[in-house]
């Protein structure tokens, strides 16, 4: 499991890539990926291209990101495989996040 983050040059977009299992073991690293920036980005992209597993604690971490970003932030969850997308759909996260 690893979490990598990259901010755009203008500081408005933060991309967080989760690789491997997205579970409670990722909690601290995932939080640090978005809390360490002084300027709060307008857009957050959570890239799950290399995510193999997602559990309820990962769903909670996405909600914490949403709370941190604020109601006006644009949060996108991209590149999820069919299993991960199914979990997000069953949990109605498609109503809270832009999932593609």
PDB file of C-alpha atoms in Angstrom, residues 29-61:
ATOM      1  CA  UNK A  29      -0.702   8.521   5.052  1.00  0.00           C
ATOM      2  CA  UNK A  30      -3.951   9.456   3.292  1.00  0.00           C
ATOM      3  CA  UNK A  31      -4.676  12.246   5.796  1.00  0.00           C
ATOM      4  CA  UNK A  32      -1.152  13.618   5.478  1.00  0.00           C
ATOM      5  CA  UNK A  33      -1.555  13.644   1.688  1.00  0.00           C
ATOM      6  CA  UNK A  34      -4.127  16.443   1.903  1.00  0.00           C
ATOM      7  CA  UNK A  35      -3.525  18.102   5.286  1.00  0.00           C
ATOM      8  CA  UNK A  36       0.093  19.075   4.702  1.00  0.00           C
ATOM      9  CA  UNK A  37      -0.653  21.872   2.233  1.00  0.00           C
ATOM     10  CA  UNK A  38      -0.887  25.440   3.495  1.00  0.00           C
ATOM     11  CA  UNK A  39      -3.108  26.555   0.618  1.00  0.00           C
ATOM     12  CA  UNK A  40      -6.314  24.529   0.357  1.00  0.00           C
ATOM     13  CA  UNK A  41      -6.868  23.362  -3.249  1.00  0.00           C
ATOM     14  CA  UNK A  42     -10.195  23.870  -5.042  1.00  0.00           C
ATOM     15  CA  UNK A  43     -10.089  20.467  -6.717  1.00  0.00           C
ATOM     16  CA  UNK A  44      -9.182  17.098  -5.236  1.00  0.00           C
ATOM     17  CA  UNK A  45      -8.667  14.039  -7.411  1.00  0.00           C
ATOM     18  CA  UNK A  46      -8.438  10.628  -5.756  1.00  0.00           C
ATOM     19  CA  UNK A  47      -6.907   8.283  -8.328  1.00  0.00           C
ATOM     20  CA  UNK A  48      -7.741   4.640  -7.625  1.00  0.00           C
ATOM     21  CA  UNK A  49      -6.159   3.251 -10.788  1.00  0.00           C
ATOM     22  CA  UNK A  50      -3.841   0.949  -8.844  1.00  0.00           C
ATOM     23  CA  UNK A  51      -6.177   0.316  -5.895  1.00  0.00           C
ATOM     24  CA  UNK A  52      -6.898  -3.373  -5.468  1.00  0.00           C
ATOM     25  CA  UNK A  53      -9.175  -3.273  -2.425  1.00  0.00           C
ATOM     26  CA  UNK A  54     -11.346  -0.760  -0.618  1.00  0.00           C
ATOM     27  CA  UNK A  55     -13.123  -1.233   2.731  1.00  0.00           C
ATOM     28  CA  UNK A  56     -15.394   0.761   5.034  1.00  0.00           C
ATOM     29  CA  UNK A  57     -12.485   2.601   6.650  1.00  0.00           C
ATOM     30  CA  UNK A  58     -11.485   3.861   3.186  1.00  0.00           C
ATOM     31  CA  UNK A  59     -15.021   5.152   2.721  1.00  0.00           C
ATOM     32  CA  UNK A  60     -14.632   6.965   6.033  1.00  0.00           C
ATOM     33  CA  UNK A  61     -11.347   8.469   4.870  1.00  0.00           C
TER      34      UNK A  61
END
